mmCIF file of C-alpha atoms and ligand atoms in Angstrom:
data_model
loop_
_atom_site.group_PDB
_atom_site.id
_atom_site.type_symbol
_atom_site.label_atom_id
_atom_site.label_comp_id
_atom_site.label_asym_id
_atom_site.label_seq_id
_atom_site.Cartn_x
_atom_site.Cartn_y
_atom_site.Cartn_z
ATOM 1 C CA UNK A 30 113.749 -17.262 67.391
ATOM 2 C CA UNK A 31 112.319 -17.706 63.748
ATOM 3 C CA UNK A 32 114.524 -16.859 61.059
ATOM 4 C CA UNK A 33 113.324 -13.478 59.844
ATOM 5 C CA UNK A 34 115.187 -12.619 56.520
ATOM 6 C CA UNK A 35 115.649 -8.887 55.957
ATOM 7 C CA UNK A 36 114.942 -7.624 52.282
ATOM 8 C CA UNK A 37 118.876 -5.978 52.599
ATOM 9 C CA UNK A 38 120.150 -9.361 53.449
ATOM 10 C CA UNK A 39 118.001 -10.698 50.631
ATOM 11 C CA UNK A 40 119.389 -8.563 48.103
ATOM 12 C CA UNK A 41 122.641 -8.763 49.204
ATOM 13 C CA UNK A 42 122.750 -12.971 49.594
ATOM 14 C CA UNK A 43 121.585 -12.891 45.396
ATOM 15 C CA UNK A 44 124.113 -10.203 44.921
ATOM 16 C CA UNK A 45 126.773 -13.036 46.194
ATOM 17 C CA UNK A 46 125.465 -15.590 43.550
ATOM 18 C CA UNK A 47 126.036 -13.052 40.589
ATOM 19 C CA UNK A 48 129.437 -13.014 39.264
ATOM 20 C CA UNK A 49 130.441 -10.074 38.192
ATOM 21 C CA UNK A 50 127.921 -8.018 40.322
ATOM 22 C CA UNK A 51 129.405 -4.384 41.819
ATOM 23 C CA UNK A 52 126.810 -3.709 44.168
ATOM 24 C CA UNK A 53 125.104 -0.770 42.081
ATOM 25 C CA UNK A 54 122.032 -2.655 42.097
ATOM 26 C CA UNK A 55 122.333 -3.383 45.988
ATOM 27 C CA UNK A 56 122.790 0.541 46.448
ATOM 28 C CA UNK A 57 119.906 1.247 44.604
ATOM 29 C CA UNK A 58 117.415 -0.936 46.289
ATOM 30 C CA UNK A 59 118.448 0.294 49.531
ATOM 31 C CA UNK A 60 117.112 4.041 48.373
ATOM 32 C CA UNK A 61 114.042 2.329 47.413
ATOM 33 C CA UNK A 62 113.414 0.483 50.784
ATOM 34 C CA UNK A 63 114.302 3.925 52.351
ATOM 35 C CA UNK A 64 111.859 6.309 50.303
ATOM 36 C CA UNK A 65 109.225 3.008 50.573
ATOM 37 C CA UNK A 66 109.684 3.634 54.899
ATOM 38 C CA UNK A 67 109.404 7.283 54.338
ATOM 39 C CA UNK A 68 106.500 7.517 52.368
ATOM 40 C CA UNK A 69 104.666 4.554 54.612
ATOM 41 C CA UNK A 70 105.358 6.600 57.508
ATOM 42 C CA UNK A 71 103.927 9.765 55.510
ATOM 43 C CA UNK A 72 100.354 7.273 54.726
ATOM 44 C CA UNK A 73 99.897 6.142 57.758
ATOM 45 C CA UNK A 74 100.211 9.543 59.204
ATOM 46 C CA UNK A 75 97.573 10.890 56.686
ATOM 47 C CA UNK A 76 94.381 12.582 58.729
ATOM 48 C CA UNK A 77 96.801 13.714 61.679
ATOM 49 C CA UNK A 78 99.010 16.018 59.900
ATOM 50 C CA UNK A 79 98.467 18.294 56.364
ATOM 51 C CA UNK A 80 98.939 15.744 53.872
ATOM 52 C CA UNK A 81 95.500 14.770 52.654
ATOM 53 C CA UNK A 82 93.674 16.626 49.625
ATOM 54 C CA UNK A 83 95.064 18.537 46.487
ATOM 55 C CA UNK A 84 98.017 20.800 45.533
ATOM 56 C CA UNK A 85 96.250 22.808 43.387
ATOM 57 C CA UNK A 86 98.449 21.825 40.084
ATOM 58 C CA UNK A 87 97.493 19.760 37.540
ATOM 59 C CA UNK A 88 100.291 16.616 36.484
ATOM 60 C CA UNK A 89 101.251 16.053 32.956
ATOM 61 C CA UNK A 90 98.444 13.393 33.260
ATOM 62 C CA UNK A 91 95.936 16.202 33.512
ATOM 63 C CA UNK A 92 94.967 15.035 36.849
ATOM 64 C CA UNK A 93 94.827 17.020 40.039
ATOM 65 C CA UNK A 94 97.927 16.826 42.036
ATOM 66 C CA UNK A 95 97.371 15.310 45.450
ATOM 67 C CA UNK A 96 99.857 16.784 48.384
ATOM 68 C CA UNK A 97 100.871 13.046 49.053
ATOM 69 C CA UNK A 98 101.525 12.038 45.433
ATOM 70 C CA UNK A 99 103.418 14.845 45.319
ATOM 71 C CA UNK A 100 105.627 14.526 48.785
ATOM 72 C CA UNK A 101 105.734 10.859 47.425
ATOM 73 C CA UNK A 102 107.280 11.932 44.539
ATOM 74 C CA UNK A 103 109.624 14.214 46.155
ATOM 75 C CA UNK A 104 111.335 11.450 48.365
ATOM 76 C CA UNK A 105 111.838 9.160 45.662
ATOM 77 C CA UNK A 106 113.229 11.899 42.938
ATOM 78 C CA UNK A 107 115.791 13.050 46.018
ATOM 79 C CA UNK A 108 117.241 9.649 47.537
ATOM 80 C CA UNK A 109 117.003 7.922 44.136
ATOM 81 C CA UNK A 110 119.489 10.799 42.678
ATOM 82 C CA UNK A 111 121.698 10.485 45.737
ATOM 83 C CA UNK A 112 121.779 6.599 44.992
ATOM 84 C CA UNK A 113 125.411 7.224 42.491
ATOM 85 C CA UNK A 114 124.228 4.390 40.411
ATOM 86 C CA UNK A 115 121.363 6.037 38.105
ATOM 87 C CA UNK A 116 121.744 7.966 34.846
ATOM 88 C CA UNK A 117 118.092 8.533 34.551
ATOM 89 C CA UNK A 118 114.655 8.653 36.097
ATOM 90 C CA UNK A 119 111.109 8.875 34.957
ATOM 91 C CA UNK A 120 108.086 9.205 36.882
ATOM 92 C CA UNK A 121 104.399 9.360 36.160
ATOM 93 C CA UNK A 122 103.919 12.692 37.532
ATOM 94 C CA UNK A 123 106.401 14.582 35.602
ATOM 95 C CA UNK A 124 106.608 15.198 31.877
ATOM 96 C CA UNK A 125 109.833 13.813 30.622
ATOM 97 C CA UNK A 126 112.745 11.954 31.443
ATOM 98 C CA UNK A 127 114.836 13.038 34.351
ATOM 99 C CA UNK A 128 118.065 12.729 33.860
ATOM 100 C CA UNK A 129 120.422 12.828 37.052
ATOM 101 C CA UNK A 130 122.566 16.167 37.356
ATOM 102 C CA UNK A 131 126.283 15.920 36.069
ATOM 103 C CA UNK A 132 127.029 17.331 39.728
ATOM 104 C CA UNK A 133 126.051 13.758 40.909
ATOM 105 C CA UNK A 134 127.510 10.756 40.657
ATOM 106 C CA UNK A 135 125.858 8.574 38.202
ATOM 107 C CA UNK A 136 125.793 5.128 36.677
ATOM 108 C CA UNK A 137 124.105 2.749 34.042
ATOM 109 C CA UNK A 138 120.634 2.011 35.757
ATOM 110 C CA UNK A 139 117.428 3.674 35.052
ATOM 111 C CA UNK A 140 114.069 3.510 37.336
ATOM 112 C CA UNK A 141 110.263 4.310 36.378
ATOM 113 C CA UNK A 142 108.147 4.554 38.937
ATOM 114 C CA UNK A 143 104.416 5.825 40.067
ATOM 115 C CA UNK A 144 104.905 7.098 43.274
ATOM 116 C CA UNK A 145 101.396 6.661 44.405
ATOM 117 C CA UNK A 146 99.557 5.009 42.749
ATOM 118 C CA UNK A 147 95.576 5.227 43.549
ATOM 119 C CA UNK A 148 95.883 8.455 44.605
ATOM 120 C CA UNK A 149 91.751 9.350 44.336
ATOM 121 C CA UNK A 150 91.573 6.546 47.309
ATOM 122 C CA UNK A 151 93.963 8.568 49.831
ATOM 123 C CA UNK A 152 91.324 10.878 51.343
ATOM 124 C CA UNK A 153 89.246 7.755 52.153
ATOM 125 C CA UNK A 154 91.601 5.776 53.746
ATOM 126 C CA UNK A 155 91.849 2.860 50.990
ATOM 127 C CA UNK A 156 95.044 1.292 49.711
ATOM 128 C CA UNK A 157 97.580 2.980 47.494
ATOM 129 C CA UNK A 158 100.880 1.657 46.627
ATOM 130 C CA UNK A 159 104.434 2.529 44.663
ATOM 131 C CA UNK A 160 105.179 1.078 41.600
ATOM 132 C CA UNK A 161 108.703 1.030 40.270
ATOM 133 C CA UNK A 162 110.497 -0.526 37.095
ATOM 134 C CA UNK A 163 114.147 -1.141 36.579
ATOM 135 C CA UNK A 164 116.370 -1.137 33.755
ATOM 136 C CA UNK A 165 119.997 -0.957 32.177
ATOM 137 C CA UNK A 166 121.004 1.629 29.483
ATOM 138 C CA UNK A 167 121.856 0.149 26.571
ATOM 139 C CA UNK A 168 123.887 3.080 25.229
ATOM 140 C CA UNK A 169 127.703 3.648 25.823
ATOM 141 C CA UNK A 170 128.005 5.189 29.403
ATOM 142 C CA UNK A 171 130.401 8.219 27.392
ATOM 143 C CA UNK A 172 127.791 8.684 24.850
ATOM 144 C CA UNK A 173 124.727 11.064 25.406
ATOM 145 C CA UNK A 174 121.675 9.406 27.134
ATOM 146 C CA UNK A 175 119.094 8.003 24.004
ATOM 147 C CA UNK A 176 115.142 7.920 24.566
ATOM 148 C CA UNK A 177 115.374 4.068 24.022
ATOM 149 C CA UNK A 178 117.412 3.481 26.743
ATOM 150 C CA UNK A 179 114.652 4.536 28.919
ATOM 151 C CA UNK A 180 111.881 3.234 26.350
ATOM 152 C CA UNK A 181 113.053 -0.280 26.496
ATOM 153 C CA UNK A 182 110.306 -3.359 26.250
ATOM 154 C CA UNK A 183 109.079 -4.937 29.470
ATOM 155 C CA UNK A 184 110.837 -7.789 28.907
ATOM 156 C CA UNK A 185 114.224 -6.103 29.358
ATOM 157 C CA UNK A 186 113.117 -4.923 32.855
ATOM 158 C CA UNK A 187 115.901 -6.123 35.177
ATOM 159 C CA UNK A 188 113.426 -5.491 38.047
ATOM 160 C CA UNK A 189 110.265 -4.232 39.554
ATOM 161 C CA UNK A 190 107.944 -4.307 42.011
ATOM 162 C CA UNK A 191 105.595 -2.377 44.013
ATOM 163 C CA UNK A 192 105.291 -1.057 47.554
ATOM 164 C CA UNK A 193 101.408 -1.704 49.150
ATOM 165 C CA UNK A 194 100.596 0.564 51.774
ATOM 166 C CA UNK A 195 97.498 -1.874 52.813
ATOM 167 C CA UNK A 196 96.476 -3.031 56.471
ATOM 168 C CA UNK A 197 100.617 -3.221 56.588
ATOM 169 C CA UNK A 198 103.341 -2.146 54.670
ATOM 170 C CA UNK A 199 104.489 -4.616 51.741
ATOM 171 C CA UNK A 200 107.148 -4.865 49.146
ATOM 172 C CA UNK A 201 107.024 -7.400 46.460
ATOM 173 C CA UNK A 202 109.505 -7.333 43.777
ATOM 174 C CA UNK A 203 111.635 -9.425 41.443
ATOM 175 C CA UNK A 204 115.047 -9.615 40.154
ATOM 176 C CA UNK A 205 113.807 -11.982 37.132
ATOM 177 C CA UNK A 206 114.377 -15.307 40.005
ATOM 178 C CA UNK A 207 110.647 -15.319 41.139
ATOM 179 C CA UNK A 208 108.353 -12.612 42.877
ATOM 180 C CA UNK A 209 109.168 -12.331 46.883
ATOM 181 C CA UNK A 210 107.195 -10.646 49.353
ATOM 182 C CA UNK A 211 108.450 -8.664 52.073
ATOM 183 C CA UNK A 212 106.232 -6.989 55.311
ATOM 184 C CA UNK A 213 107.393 -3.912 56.860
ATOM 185 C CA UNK A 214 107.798 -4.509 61.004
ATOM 186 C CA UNK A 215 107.092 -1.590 61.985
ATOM 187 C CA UNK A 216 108.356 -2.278 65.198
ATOM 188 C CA UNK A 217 111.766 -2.792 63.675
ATOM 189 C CA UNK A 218 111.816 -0.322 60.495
ATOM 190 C CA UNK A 219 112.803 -3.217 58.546
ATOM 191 C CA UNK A 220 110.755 -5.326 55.902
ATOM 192 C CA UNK A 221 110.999 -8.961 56.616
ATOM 193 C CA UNK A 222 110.308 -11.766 54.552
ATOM 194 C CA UNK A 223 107.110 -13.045 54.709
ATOM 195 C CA UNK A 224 105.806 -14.580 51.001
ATOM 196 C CA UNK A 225 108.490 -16.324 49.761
ATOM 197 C CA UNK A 226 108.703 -17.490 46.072
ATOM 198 C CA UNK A 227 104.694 -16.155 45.491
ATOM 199 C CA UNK A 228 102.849 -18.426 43.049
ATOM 200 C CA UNK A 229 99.866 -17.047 41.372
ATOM 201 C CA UNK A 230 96.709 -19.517 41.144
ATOM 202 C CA UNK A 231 96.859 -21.163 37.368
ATOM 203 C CA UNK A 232 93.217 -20.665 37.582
ATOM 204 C CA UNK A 233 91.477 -17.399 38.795
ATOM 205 C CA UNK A 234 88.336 -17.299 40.449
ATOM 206 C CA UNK A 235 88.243 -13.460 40.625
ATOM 207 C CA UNK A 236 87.813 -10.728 38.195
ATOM 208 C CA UNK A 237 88.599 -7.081 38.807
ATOM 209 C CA UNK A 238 87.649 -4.209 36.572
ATOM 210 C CA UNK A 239 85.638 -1.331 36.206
ATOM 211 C CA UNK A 240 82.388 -2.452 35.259
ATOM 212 C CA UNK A 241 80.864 1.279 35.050
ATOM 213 C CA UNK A 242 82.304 1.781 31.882
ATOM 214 C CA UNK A 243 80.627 -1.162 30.060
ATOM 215 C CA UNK A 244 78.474 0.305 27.752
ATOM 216 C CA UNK A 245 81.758 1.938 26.212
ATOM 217 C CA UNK A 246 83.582 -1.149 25.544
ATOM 218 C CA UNK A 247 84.297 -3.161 21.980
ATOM 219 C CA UNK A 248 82.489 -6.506 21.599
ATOM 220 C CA UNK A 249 85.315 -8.170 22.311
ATOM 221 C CA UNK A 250 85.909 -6.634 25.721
ATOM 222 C CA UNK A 251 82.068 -7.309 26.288
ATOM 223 C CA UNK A 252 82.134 -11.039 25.751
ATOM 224 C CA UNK A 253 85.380 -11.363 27.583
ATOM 225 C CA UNK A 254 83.076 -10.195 30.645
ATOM 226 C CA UNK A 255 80.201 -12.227 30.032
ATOM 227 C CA UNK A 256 83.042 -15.428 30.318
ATOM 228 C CA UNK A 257 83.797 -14.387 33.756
ATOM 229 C CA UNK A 258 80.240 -13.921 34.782
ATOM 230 C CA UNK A 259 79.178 -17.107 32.981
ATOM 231 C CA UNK A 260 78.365 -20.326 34.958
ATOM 232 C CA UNK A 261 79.516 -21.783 31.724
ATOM 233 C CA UNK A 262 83.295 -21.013 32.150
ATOM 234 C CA UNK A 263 86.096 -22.881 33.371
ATOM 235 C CA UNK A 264 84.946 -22.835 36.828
ATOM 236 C CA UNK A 265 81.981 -23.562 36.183
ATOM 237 C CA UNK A 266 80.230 -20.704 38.363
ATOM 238 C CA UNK A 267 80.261 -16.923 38.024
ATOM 239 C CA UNK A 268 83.729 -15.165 39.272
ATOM 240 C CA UNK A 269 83.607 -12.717 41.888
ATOM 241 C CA UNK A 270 83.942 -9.316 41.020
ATOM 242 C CA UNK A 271 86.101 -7.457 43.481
ATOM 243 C CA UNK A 272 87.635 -3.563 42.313
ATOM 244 C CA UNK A 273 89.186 -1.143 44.489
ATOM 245 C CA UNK A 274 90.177 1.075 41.737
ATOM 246 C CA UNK A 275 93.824 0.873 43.147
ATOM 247 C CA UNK A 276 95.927 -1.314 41.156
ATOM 248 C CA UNK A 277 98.454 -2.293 43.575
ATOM 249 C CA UNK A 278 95.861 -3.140 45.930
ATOM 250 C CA UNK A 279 93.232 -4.951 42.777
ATOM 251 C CA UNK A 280 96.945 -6.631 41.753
ATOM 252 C CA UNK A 281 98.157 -8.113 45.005
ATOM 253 C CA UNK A 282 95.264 -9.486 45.967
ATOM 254 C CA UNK A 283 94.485 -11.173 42.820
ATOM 255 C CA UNK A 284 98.857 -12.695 43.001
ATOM 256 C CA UNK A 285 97.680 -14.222 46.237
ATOM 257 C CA UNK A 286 94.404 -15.092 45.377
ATOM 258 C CA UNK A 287 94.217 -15.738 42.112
ATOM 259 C CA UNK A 288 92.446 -13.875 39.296
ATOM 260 C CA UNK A 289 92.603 -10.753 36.922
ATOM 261 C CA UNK A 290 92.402 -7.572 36.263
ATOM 262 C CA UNK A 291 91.649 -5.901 33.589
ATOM 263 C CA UNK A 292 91.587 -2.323 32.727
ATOM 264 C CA UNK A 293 90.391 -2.579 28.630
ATOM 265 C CA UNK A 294 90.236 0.288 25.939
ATOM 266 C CA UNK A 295 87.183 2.231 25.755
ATOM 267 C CA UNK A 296 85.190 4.914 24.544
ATOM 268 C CA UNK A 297 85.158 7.360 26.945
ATOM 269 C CA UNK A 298 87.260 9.669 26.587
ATOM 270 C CA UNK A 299 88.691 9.986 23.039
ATOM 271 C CA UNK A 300 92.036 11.258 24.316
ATOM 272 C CA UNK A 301 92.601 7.851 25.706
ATOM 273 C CA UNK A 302 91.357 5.447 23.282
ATOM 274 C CA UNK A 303 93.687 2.702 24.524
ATOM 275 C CA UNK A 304 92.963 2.512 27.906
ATOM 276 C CA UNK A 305 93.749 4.319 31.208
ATOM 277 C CA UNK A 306 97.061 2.517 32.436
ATOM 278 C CA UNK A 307 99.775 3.901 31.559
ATOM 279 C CA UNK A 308 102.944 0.755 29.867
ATOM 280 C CA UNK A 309 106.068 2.455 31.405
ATOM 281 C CA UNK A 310 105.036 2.613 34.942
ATOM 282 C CA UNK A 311 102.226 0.506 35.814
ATOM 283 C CA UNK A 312 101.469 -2.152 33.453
ATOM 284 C CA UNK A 313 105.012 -3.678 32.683
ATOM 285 C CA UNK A 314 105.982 -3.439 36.075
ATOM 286 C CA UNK A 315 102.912 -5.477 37.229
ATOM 287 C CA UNK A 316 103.618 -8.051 33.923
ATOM 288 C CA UNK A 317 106.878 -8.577 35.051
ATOM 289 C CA UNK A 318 106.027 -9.838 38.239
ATOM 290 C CA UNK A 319 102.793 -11.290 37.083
ATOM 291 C CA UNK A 320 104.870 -13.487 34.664
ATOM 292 C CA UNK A 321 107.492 -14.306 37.628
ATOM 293 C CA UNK A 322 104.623 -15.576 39.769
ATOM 294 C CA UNK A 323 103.304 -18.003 36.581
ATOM 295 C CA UNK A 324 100.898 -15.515 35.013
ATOM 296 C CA UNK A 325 100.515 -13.784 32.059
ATOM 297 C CA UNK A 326 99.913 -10.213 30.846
ATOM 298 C CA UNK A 327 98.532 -9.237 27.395
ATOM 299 C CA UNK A 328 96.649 -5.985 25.611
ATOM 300 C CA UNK A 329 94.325 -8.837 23.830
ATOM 301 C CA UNK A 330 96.678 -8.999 21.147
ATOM 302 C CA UNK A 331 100.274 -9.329 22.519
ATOM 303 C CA UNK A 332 101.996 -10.015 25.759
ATOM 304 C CA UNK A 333 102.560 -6.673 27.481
ATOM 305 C CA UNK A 334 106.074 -7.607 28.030
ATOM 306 C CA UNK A 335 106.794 -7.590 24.149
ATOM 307 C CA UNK A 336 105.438 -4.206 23.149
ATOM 308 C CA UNK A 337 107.564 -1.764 22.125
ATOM 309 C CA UNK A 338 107.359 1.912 24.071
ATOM 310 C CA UNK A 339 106.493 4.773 21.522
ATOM 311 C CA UNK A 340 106.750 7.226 24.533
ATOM 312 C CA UNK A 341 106.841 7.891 28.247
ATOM 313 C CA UNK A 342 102.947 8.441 28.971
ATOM 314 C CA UNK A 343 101.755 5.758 26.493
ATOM 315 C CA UNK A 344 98.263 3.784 27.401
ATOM 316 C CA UNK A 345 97.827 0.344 26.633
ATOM 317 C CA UNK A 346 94.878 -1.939 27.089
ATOM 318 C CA UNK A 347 95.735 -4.584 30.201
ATOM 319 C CA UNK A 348 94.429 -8.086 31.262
ATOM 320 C CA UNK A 349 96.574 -9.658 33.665
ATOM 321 C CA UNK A 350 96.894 -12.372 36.018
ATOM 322 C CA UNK A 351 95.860 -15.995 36.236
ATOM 323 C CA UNK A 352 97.524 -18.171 33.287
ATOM 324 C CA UNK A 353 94.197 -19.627 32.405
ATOM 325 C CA UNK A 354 92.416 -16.285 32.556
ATOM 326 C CA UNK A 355 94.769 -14.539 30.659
ATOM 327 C CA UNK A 356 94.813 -17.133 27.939
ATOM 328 C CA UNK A 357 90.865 -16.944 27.701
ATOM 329 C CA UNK A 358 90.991 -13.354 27.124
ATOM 330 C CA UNK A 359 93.384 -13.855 24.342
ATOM 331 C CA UNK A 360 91.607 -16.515 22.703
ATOM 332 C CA UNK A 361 88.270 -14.377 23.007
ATOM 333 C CA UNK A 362 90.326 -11.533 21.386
ATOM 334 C CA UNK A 363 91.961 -13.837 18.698
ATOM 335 C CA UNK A 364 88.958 -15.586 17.467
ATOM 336 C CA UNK A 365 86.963 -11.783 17.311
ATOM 337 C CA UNK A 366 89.764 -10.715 15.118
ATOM 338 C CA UNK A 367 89.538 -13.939 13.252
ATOM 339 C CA UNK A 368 85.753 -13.628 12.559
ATOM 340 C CA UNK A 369 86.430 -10.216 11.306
ATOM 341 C CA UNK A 370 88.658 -10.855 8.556
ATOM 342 C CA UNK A 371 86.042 -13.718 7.006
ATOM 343 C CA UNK A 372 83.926 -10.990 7.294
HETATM 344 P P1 LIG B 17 94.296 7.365 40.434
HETATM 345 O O1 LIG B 17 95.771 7.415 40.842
HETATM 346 O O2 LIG B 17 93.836 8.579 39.702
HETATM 347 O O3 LIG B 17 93.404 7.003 41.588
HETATM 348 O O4 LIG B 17 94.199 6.203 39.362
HETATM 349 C C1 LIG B 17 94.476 4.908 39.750
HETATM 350 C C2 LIG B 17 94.654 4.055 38.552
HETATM 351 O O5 LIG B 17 95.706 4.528 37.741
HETATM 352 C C3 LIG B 17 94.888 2.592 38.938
HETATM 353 O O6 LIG B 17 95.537 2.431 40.156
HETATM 354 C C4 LIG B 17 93.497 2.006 38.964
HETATM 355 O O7 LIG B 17 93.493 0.657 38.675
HETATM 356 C C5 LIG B 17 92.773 2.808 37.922
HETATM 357 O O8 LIG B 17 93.477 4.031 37.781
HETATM 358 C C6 LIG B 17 91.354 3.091 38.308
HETATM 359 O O9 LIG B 17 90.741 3.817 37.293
HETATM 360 P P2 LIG B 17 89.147 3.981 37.216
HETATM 361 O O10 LIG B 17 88.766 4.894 38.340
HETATM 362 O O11 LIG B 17 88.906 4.576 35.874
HETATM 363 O O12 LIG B 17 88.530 2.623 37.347
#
C-alpha cells in the first residue's frame, strides 16, 4: 500500500519538531481542513441544489454577493470561532475586523481569508478557490486587540495557503518550511499528500493577466507586456498567455508550471487606482507561498511581502511568480523610474 500522508498527520509530525509548540496552531488547521471539505462539498454540489447566482446584497467590496461566497463565508466565520485559539478574524466580504466573542474561548492567532475567491466564475462551472493568511498578535494577550496586530506585513505571515476547488479538491499551504500540496480523496474525506516540497520553475514560460484592460495601463506596465510577448526575451519566443480570471486557479497553475501573473494598476476605475487585488487577503497570501516555492512577488517597486498594510481592503499592484519573471518586471519598473528622474 503506498504511503499516503494525511495533511492532519502532516501538521501534527512538524508540530513534533517545534519546541515549545501547544497545539493551537494544529487546532486551527483542523477547522480549516473542515470548512475547506464543507465548502468543496457545497461546489461540487452547485447546479443540483440552490446555491448558484446572487444574494441580492452588495459586500463592502461593492460587488454583488453570490449565495456561495456567502455560505462560504458562513462556514469559515462559524468553525474558525469555535477553533479556541483565535482572537480575531477578517474576511474579504465583511467590513472590519472580527473579533471573536468574549463568550468564546480565544487565543493569540489571527486568520484573513477570501472565502471564494473567483466568485463571477461559479455560475459557469470554472475554478474558484479559498484563500487564507495566518498570523500572531503582537499585542499583550490582556491588553485590548490593536489594528496592527491584524495589519501586520506579509512577511510576518506565519502561514497561508489556498484551497482550489479545480477538477479535484486541493490545499496548498506553508508553515514558512516550503509550499506542500495536498488532494482531497474524496473517497476518504481526507486530503492526502500529493505535491510534496512544490518548486516553482526559475524561469516562466507563461503569462497571465487581463489583457482587456491594456489601453488603461502606465508605460511601464505596457512594456512589461511587450517583454512577455517578445521573441526577444529570455526565452527567446513569445509566452503563452493563459487567464482564467480566478486567481487561485491563474496562481496554481503558474506554481506548477511556471510563470506569472500579474494583475497591474490601471485607469479604469478611479476608485481603484492601484489595482484590483486586494494585500490582506489575496496577494500576501499568494507571495508567501510564491516565495516558499522560489519565486518572488513585487508591486513593481517593492516585494509584496515588505509593504506595510494602511488598512483591511487596501489594493496593491501584483506581479508574481517565476524568479526570473518577477525580476524582469522589476527591472522594467526600476529603469522607467530611473529615466524619469533624468528627465
Ligand atoms: P471575482 O471574485 O469578482 O470573480 O474576482 C476575482 C478576482 O479577485 C481574482 O480572483 C482574479 O484574478 C481577478 O479578480 C479577476 O479580475 P478581472 O475580471 O478584472 O480580470
Amino acid at each position: 500500500m503506498p504511503q499516503q500522508v494525511t495533511v492532519t498527520e502532516h501538521i501534527l509530525l512538524n508540530q513534533k519538531m517545534v519546541p515549545g509548540a501547544t497545539g493551537q496552531f494544529t487546532r486551527l488547521f483542523n477547522e480549516l481542513v473542515l470548512s475547506a471539505k464543507i465548502i468543496s462539498r457545497a461546489v461540487r454540489k452547485a447546479g443540483l441544489v440552490d446555491v448558484l447566482g446572487f444574494t441580492g446584497e452588495v459586500n463592502v467590496q461593492g460587488e454583488e454577493v453570490k449565495k456561495l461566497d456567502e455560505y462560504a463565508n458562513r462556514i469559515l466565520m462559524y468553525r474558525l470561532a469555535r477553533s479556541g485559539v483565535l482572537c480575531a478574524m477578517a474576511s474579504e466580504e465583511n467590513a472590519d475586523i472580527i473579533e471573536v466573542p468574549e463568550s468564546l474561548p480565544r487565543g493569540d492567532y489571527i486568520i484573513i481569508f477570501d472565502p471564494l475567491d473567483g466568485s463571477s466564475n461559479i455560475d459557469v462551472n470554472v475554478n474558484i478557490g479559498t484563500i487564507f493568511s495566518i498570523y500572531k498578535r503582537k499585542s499583550s494577550p490582556e491588553a485590548a486587540l490593536m489594528s496592527g496586530d491584524v495589519l501586520q506585513k506579509g512577511s510576518e505571515q506565519v502561514a497561508a495557503g489556498y484551497v482550489l476547488y479545480g477538477s479535484s479538491t486541493m490545499l496548498v499551504f506553508s508553515c514558512g518550511d516550503g509550499v506542500h500540496g495536498f488532494t482531497l480523496d474524496p473517497t476518504v474525506g481526507e486530503f492526502l499528500l500529493s505535491h510534496p516540497d512544490i518548486k516553482i520553475p526559475e524561469q516562466g514560460k507563461i503569462y497571465s493577466v487581463n489583457e482587456g484592460y491594456e489601453r488603461y495601463w502606465d508605460r511601464d506596465t505596457k512594456k512589461v507586456l511587450a517583454y512577455f510577448k517578445s521573441p526577444k526575451n529570455a526565452l527567446r519566443k513569445p509566452y503563452s498567455g493563459r487567464y482564467i480570471g480566478s486567481l487561485v486557479a491563474d496562481f496554481h497553475r503558474n506554481l506548477l508550471y511556471g510563470g506569472i501573473f500579474m494583475y497591474p494598476a490601471d485607469l479604469r476605475d478611479p476608485m481603484k487606482p492601484t489595482g484590483k487585488l486586494r494585500l490582506t487577503c489575496e496577494c500576501n497570501p499568494m507571495a508567501f507561498i510564491a516565495e516558499q516555492a522560489g519565486g518572488l512577488a513585487t508591486d513593481g517597486h517593492i516585494p509584496i511581502l515588505d509593504i506595510d498594510p494602511e488598512h483591511l481592503h487596501q489594493r496593491v499592484p501584483f506581479f508574481c511568480g517565476s524568479r526570473n519573471d518577477v525580476e524582469m518586471v522589476q527591472d522594467i519598473f526600476q529603469n522607467e523610474s530611473r529615466g524619469k528622474k533624468k528627465r
